[in-house]
Amino acid sequence: MSLAGTTLHPATSRFLDRPPTMLIGGRWVGSARDETLATLDPATGATLAHVPAGGPDDVDLAVSAARRAFETGPWSRATPGERCRMLWRLADLVDAAAGELAELETLDSGKPLSASRGGDIPAAAEMFRYMSGWATKLEGTTIPVGPPGSFHAYTRPEPVGVVGAIIPWNYPLVLAARKIAPALAAGCTVVLKPAEETPLTALRLGELVAGAGFPEGVVNVVTGYGETAGAALAAHPDVDRVTFTGSTDVGRRIVEASSGNLKRVALELGGKSPNIILEDADVDAAIRGATRAIFTNAGQVCYAGSRLYVHRRLFDRVLTGLSASAAAIRLGHGMEPDTQMGPVVSDEQMQRVLGHMERGVAQGARAVVGGRRRGDTGYFVEPTIYTGLDDATDLVREEVFGPVLVAAPFDDLEEVASRANHSVFGLAAGVWTRDVSTAHRLAARLRVGTVWINGYGASDVALPYGGVRQSGWGREKGREGVEVFTETKTVVVTL
């Protein structure tokens, strides 16, 4: 198959032509109602493939399969070492299929192939590899209680059970790995519900799971719409924990749906992250960093640096440099080798972004660069920078999830710290300064989950990641990312 002047990997073409099936209990099946949905190429609007439109009946089957695997199947007897080896093999299989996975990710989400191949796929493999090590390192403790020799008391970390994992469309494979890997390391079983816009790599990952030796039912993949399959998974009475990444509004609905059986919920939600350039910053480095912070993945990044605060003495210089960088970004189909930024994921998302922009202009925003849709094919939005807004306006307060930056000057540290914290979100922030003391003081004052100093977006599988306030509950990655899938049992033996 040829697309955008590029010949696809034969395995990619075969996968796109496969029957519309999903993974439930080790079998590839259609939806109970025999319904499908189309997944589109956001650069053209053309249909790539059809996948099952799963619903509550399919979710019920998947949860039942996961419950059997957890309680009575071979997985329930697997040793930590066996879990470790299976996860490592899965990482190797992801690496081996990297070319195909990268093409599927780019076609489905629109991001440049270089980003998929060089970033997303290796990151997913690394998550499985890193979490494989935690399978053998979850340990309890012995606690001395009572008179010496009277009791033997200890704790056991145990898997929480069946996990419902619901992921968004901006980093499909990375986020699938971020949910599945720690859950499996802890000994849980999983029902994965990918976003309806980007289900392809999740389904391909399901094929690789079987190849890595995981027993039937340990990982299930149910495709479908959020309001049907996603809602059914969140509300299912036999799911023990839900882990969700997505918007804050949907996160609230997840919490409400999960209340029936008081299941535990982990949430990685939205953000409106401040990026702060102080007077003594390396201006050229800050401009490069601020460009990446907002325009990477067409701004569809939960921690995107979408609020830029620049010291007033540097504001014009920074704005000129940022505008030039934004104007030079090459938009195009993700499969084209010179593309630097692709489309947003769907027509719905494009209209949402454009709506934010229109309301911003109505409230006084001035576009320094961009401000429009690009072309009439696909879902492209120009890299956009606005000025002229105060902190109470919608464009400054609300998450846009697109390539839209609002920039404003500030005069002193107290002012910018207060303005940066004036948000319902608290996911991440950036600080640019040559003064290490100022950097640490400001980092301590910012009410966010992650602060980057003289960089933006640096990440590692070992670093805990998550937000405060309406940016979420709990942490992913690192030790904390696997411990959320365990429960602590206390055992007391009378001697």
XYZ file of C-alpha atoms in Angstrom:
495
model
C 0.000 0.000 0.000
C 1.228 3.505 -0.823
C 0.207 6.536 1.204
C 1.459 10.133 1.090
C 4.151 9.060 -1.340
C 5.379 6.373 1.054
C 5.046 2.621 0.703
C 3.807 1.090 3.920
C 5.436 -1.855 5.604
C 3.695 -5.046 4.344
C 2.738 -5.934 7.933
C 1.050 -2.540 8.308
C -1.019 -3.107 5.180
C -2.002 -6.589 6.332
C -3.059 -5.275 9.715
C -5.217 -2.540 8.191
C -6.957 -5.177 6.059
C -7.645 -7.562 8.955
C -11.216 -8.381 9.999
C -12.662 -6.040 12.650
C -11.973 -8.026 15.820
C -10.864 -7.336 19.389
C -9.196 -9.454 22.078
C -11.400 -11.022 24.748
C -10.343 -14.057 26.762
C -7.570 -14.962 24.333
C -9.896 -14.953 21.307
C -10.252 -12.412 18.523
C -13.951 -11.636 18.243
C -16.344 -9.086 16.805
C -18.695 -7.064 18.960
C -21.695 -8.775 20.485
C -23.965 -6.591 18.362
C -21.815 -7.041 15.258
C -21.272 -3.277 15.037
C -18.114 -1.528 13.879
C -16.652 1.947 13.851
C -14.252 3.540 11.390
C -10.855 4.851 12.400
C -9.695 7.728 10.211
C -6.454 9.213 8.973
C -6.615 12.714 10.508
C -4.375 14.129 7.797
C -6.895 13.279 5.075
C -10.134 12.232 6.746
C -9.973 8.920 4.859
C -10.957 5.646 6.517
C -7.991 3.514 7.545
C -9.829 0.501 8.951
C -12.870 -0.647 10.861
C -12.792 -1.999 14.406
C -15.519 -3.457 16.623
C -17.833 -1.001 18.330
C -17.842 -2.849 21.626
C -20.515 -2.194 24.206
C -21.544 -3.263 27.711
C -21.971 -6.926 26.713
C -18.437 -7.057 25.325
C -17.036 -5.326 28.397
C -18.825 -7.837 30.591
C -17.254 -10.729 28.680
C -13.817 -9.141 28.904
C -14.092 -8.456 32.633
C -15.275 -12.021 33.224
C -12.287 -13.343 31.280
C -9.950 -11.118 33.281
C -11.526 -12.286 36.549
C -11.098 -15.947 35.641
C -7.491 -15.373 34.656
C -6.821 -13.549 37.911
C -8.456 -16.022 40.256
C -8.165 -19.483 38.702
C -6.060 -19.393 35.537
C -2.337 -20.018 35.106
C -1.670 -16.337 35.735
C -2.893 -16.694 39.313
C -0.037 -19.161 39.911
C 2.670 -17.319 37.952
C 5.768 -16.458 39.962
C 7.201 -12.944 40.028
C 10.084 -14.228 37.914
C 7.682 -15.576 35.295
C 5.842 -12.251 35.160
C 9.187 -10.511 34.777
C 10.230 -12.687 31.839
C 6.904 -12.298 30.025
C 7.046 -8.513 30.308
C 10.626 -8.488 29.030
C 9.627 -10.660 26.066
C 6.777 -8.275 25.326
C 9.259 -5.386 25.266
C 11.397 -7.324 22.785
C 8.366 -7.988 20.579
C 7.444 -4.294 20.605
C 10.977 -3.473 19.511
C 10.840 -6.110 16.762
C 7.554 -4.686 15.436
C 8.657 -1.059 15.785
C 8.428 -0.216 12.087
C 4.884 -1.457 11.757
C 3.754 0.007 15.097
C 5.203 3.405 14.202
C 3.330 3.490 10.895
C 0.072 2.479 12.561
C 0.533 5.133 15.239
C 1.272 7.854 12.701
C -1.595 6.924 10.415
C -4.081 6.737 13.285
C -3.014 9.791 15.321
C -1.414 12.045 12.684
C 1.904 12.614 14.436
C 5.122 12.611 12.379
C 6.593 9.182 11.699
C 9.885 10.365 13.177
C 8.104 11.008 16.484
C 6.419 7.605 16.464
C 9.533 5.699 15.439
C 12.021 7.649 17.499
C 9.893 8.384 20.561
C 6.616 6.577 21.124
C 7.521 3.004 20.208
C 10.865 2.887 22.061
C 9.172 4.505 25.074
C 6.490 1.817 25.135
C 9.083 -0.964 24.938
C 11.105 0.662 27.698
C 8.041 0.820 29.941
C 7.498 -2.931 29.637
C 11.195 -3.574 30.200
C 11.414 -1.296 33.240
C 8.266 -2.629 34.873
C 9.399 -6.208 34.333
C 11.984 -5.568 37.037
C 9.369 -4.482 39.547
C 7.634 -7.853 39.326
C 10.402 -9.329 41.507
C 10.860 -6.337 43.806
C 7.471 -5.832 45.420
C 8.168 -6.759 48.998
C 6.394 -6.690 52.334
C 7.882 -5.861 55.712
C 8.179 -7.571 59.073
C 6.902 -5.390 61.926
C 7.816 -6.017 65.564
C 4.707 -5.828 67.774
C 3.878 -6.890 71.307
C 6.225 -8.504 73.820
C 9.264 -10.194 72.237
C 8.411 -13.645 70.911
C 4.634 -13.155 71.189
C 3.698 -12.323 67.604
C 5.059 -12.544 64.095
C 3.544 -9.700 62.066
C 4.238 -8.895 58.453
C 2.726 -7.248 55.382
C 2.151 -8.614 51.895
C 1.726 -6.478 48.755
C -0.980 -8.209 46.724
C -2.397 -7.428 43.274
C -5.544 -5.348 43.427
C -7.332 -7.612 40.911
C -9.006 -6.723 37.626
C -7.943 -3.364 36.222
C -9.958 -1.306 33.760
C -7.550 0.861 31.750
C -8.988 3.678 29.636
C -6.569 5.638 27.476
C -6.774 8.712 25.211
C -5.680 9.325 21.650
C -2.602 11.546 21.934
C -0.024 8.853 22.814
C -1.920 5.595 22.291
C 0.810 2.954 22.576
C 2.853 4.794 25.198
C -0.176 5.163 27.447
C -1.323 1.588 26.869
C 2.108 0.432 28.037
C 2.029 2.835 30.970
C -1.225 1.236 32.182
C -0.651 -2.403 31.291
C 2.999 -2.869 32.296
C 2.760 -1.951 36.001
C -0.571 -3.744 36.393
C 0.918 -6.968 35.029
C 4.093 -6.529 37.072
C 1.901 -6.420 40.188
C 0.018 -9.564 39.090
C -3.246 -7.941 38.019
C -5.245 -8.646 34.882
C -6.353 -5.891 32.508
C -9.198 -4.821 30.275
C -7.863 -2.076 28.016
C -10.231 0.342 26.336
C -8.361 2.489 23.762
C -9.746 5.743 22.401
C -12.148 5.231 19.521
C -10.055 7.616 17.407
C -6.817 5.616 17.770
C -7.396 1.910 18.463
C -4.914 0.368 16.043
C -1.718 0.031 18.077
C -3.664 -1.231 21.099
C -5.049 -4.051 18.959
C -1.621 -4.832 17.533
C -0.247 -4.849 21.081
C -2.904 -7.421 21.949
C -1.429 -9.703 19.307
C 2.042 -9.243 20.759
C 0.798 -10.050 24.275
C -0.124 -13.569 23.179
C 3.264 -13.966 21.536
C 4.991 -13.040 24.795
C 3.355 -15.969 26.564
C 0.712 -14.276 28.677
C -2.179 -16.661 29.414
C -5.638 -16.091 27.984
C -7.636 -13.360 29.659
C -4.707 -11.618 31.309
C -4.905 -8.763 28.790
C -8.125 -7.972 26.956
C -8.642 -5.154 24.451
C -12.166 -3.827 23.921
C -12.615 -1.174 21.251
C -15.636 1.088 21.151
C -16.965 4.505 22.042
C -16.246 6.115 25.371
C -19.892 6.659 26.214
C -20.658 2.957 25.769
C -17.625 0.709 26.240
C -15.668 3.160 28.376
C -18.608 3.971 30.627
C -19.447 0.275 31.042
C -15.880 -0.520 32.050
C -15.721 2.314 34.591
C -19.013 1.259 36.154
C -18.494 -2.510 36.055
C -18.994 -4.022 39.525
C -16.292 -6.661 39.018
C -13.521 -4.204 38.136
C -11.308 -3.502 41.149
C -9.423 -0.462 39.887
C -9.824 1.977 37.026
C -6.837 3.838 35.643
C -7.700 6.648 33.256
C -5.814 9.252 31.270
C -7.821 11.957 29.545
C -9.707 15.179 30.101
C -10.761 16.447 33.493
C -14.425 16.461 32.461
C -14.327 12.769 31.520
C -12.330 12.067 34.681
C -15.230 13.385 36.743
C -17.574 11.013 34.935
C -15.173 8.128 35.576
C -15.258 8.907 39.298
C -19.053 8.998 39.308
C -19.328 5.749 37.372
C -16.870 3.977 39.661
C -18.778 4.813 42.827
C -21.138 1.833 42.571
C -18.638 -0.613 44.060
C -16.260 2.065 45.437
C -13.484 0.870 43.155
C -10.149 2.632 43.369
C -9.501 5.210 40.647
C -6.222 6.607 39.314
C -6.529 9.697 37.130
C -4.034 11.529 34.931
C -6.023 14.469 33.656
C -5.695 17.822 31.960
C -3.413 20.757 32.465
C -2.803 24.387 31.679
C 0.877 24.370 32.463
C 2.857 27.575 33.038
C 6.253 27.983 31.391
C 8.206 30.794 33.059
C 11.170 32.620 31.518
C 13.005 34.687 34.119
C 15.115 37.756 33.392
C 18.445 35.899 33.601
C 17.445 32.949 31.398
C 19.390 31.674 28.419
C 16.980 33.259 25.958
C 17.842 31.154 22.914
C 17.488 27.912 24.896
C 14.237 29.140 26.417
C 12.788 29.958 23.000
C 13.664 26.498 21.709
C 12.229 24.900 24.823
C 9.026 26.939 24.777
C 8.492 26.022 21.114
C 8.764 22.311 21.875
C 6.664 22.684 25.016
C 3.567 23.829 23.136
C 3.878 22.602 19.560
C 5.061 19.018 20.112
C 2.346 16.605 18.930
C 0.313 19.586 17.690
C -0.134 20.709 21.288
C -1.993 17.526 22.169
C 0.040 16.893 25.289
C -1.472 16.987 28.760
C 1.521 18.851 30.196
C 1.909 21.227 27.219
C 3.424 24.560 28.233
C 0.401 26.500 27.051
C 0.764 29.516 29.375
C 4.003 31.389 28.761
C 5.122 34.020 31.258
C 8.169 36.055 30.211
C 9.947 38.755 32.199
C 8.893 42.080 30.735
C 12.451 43.053 29.741
C 12.690 39.917 27.579
C 9.114 39.708 26.375
C 9.484 41.289 22.930
C 12.676 39.371 22.168
C 11.185 36.043 23.208
C 7.960 36.697 21.356
C 9.838 37.540 18.154
C 11.895 34.349 18.395
C 8.914 32.159 19.224
C 6.864 33.610 16.390
C 9.634 32.889 13.913
C 9.967 29.340 15.191
C 6.213 28.752 15.009
C 5.927 30.172 11.501
C 8.733 27.879 10.316
C 7.118 24.651 11.512
C 6.286 22.431 8.534
C 2.772 21.016 8.686
C 1.919 17.907 6.706
C 0.972 14.270 6.631
C 2.840 12.356 9.293
C 4.190 9.895 6.723
C 5.939 12.674 4.793
C 9.604 12.795 5.819
C 9.848 16.579 6.190
C 6.725 16.958 8.351
C 7.369 18.550 11.734
C 3.785 18.827 12.943
C 0.766 16.824 11.907
C -2.959 17.470 12.298
C -4.993 17.279 15.454
C -6.629 13.914 15.851
C -10.148 14.476 14.542
C -12.607 16.946 13.096
C -14.259 17.131 16.518
C -10.976 18.090 18.143
C -10.191 20.598 15.419
C -13.558 22.292 15.918
C -12.983 22.335 19.665
C -9.590 24.019 19.231
C -10.940 26.527 16.707
C -13.803 27.300 19.072
C -11.356 28.123 21.864
C -9.485 30.392 19.481
C -12.630 32.204 18.346
C -13.703 32.835 21.938
C -10.225 34.069 22.767
C -10.293 36.602 19.952
C -13.733 37.750 21.085
C -12.217 38.383 24.539
C -9.367 40.432 23.136
C -6.676 37.949 22.064
C -4.251 39.157 19.385
C -2.698 36.502 17.149
C 1.008 37.123 16.728
C 1.278 34.121 14.431
C -1.225 31.533 13.184
C -4.811 31.660 14.370
C -6.457 29.632 11.625
C -7.118 26.216 10.215
C -4.575 25.193 7.590
C -6.116 24.019 4.310
C -9.432 22.251 3.821
C -8.241 18.617 3.845
C -7.519 16.937 7.138
C -7.595 18.499 10.576
C -4.670 20.912 10.548
C -4.459 23.923 12.862
C -1.679 26.462 12.474
C 0.841 26.901 15.297
C -0.659 29.893 17.085
C 0.558 32.428 19.648
C -1.799 34.914 21.304
C -1.090 37.929 23.470
C -3.267 40.620 25.034
C -5.268 38.463 27.433
C -5.568 38.777 31.183
C -5.482 35.728 33.424
C -9.264 35.616 33.889
C -10.062 34.965 30.221
C -11.095 31.551 28.961
C -8.086 30.966 26.706
C -5.739 31.456 29.667
C -7.770 29.299 32.065
C -9.039 26.413 29.916
C -7.142 23.505 28.414
C -7.193 23.813 24.615
C -5.248 20.639 23.740
C -4.007 22.060 20.485
C -1.110 24.146 19.118
C -2.189 27.326 20.892
C 0.019 29.379 23.212
C -0.947 32.417 25.281
C 1.991 34.643 26.212
C 2.135 37.441 28.768
C 4.818 39.546 30.480
C 5.481 39.722 34.210
C 7.579 42.005 36.426
C 8.746 40.044 39.489
C 8.987 36.586 41.020
C 6.125 37.020 43.478
C 3.800 38.081 40.700
C 4.621 35.220 38.361
C 4.442 32.572 41.088
C 0.969 33.777 42.018
C -0.203 33.900 38.396
C 1.248 30.487 37.601
C -0.652 28.955 40.529
C -3.900 30.719 39.611
C -5.383 27.667 37.901
C -7.645 24.733 38.703
C -4.964 22.511 37.164
C -1.603 21.479 38.530
C 0.140 19.050 36.214
C 3.507 20.579 35.298
C 5.523 23.768 34.937
C 8.751 25.004 33.398
C 11.285 27.476 34.792
C 14.124 29.069 32.818
C 16.870 30.768 34.832
C 20.640 30.719 35.380
C 20.223 31.190 39.150
C 20.047 27.793 40.838
C 18.719 29.229 44.102
C 15.891 31.030 42.337
C 15.100 27.879 40.394
C 14.720 25.788 43.547
C 12.719 28.438 45.384
C 10.283 28.851 42.521
C 9.994 25.083 42.006
C 8.985 24.741 45.647
C 6.262 27.360 45.267
C 4.631 25.990 42.117
C 1.615 23.803 42.894
C 2.171 21.151 40.252
C 3.249 17.528 39.996
C 6.400 18.123 37.927
C 8.693 21.120 37.492
C 11.260 21.245 34.694
C 14.140 23.672 35.096
C 15.981 24.866 31.970
C 14.213 22.242 29.905
C 10.661 21.120 29.286
C 9.181 17.645 29.050
C 12.223 15.571 30.043
C 10.965 12.213 31.205
C 12.034 8.754 32.266
C 10.136 5.600 33.150
C 11.604 5.787 36.668
C 10.227 9.283 37.410
C 6.784 9.481 39.065
C 4.363 11.496 36.967
C 0.975 12.974 37.796
C -0.795 16.119 38.905
C -2.473 17.883 41.781
C -5.858 19.570 42.045
C -7.947 18.906 38.915
C -4.999 17.394 37.049
C -5.493 14.021 38.651
C -5.105 11.515 41.449
C -2.030 9.376 42.005
C 1.186 8.868 40.062
C 2.278 6.785 37.101
C 5.754 5.404 36.354
C 8.472 4.587 38.852
C 7.831 2.727 42.102
C 4.629 4.654 42.742
C 3.307 3.659 39.330
C 3.344 -0.037 40.173
C 2.352 0.255 43.821
C -1.038 1.733 42.865
C -1.916 -1.722 41.513
C -1.319 -3.407 44.865
C -3.101 -3.659 48.173
C -1.298 -4.161 51.481
C -2.388 -7.138 53.561
C -1.339 -7.362 57.211
C -0.791 -10.834 58.697
C -0.406 -11.355 62.458
C 0.618 -14.769 63.803
C 0.263 -15.484 67.528
C 3.290 -17.520 68.560
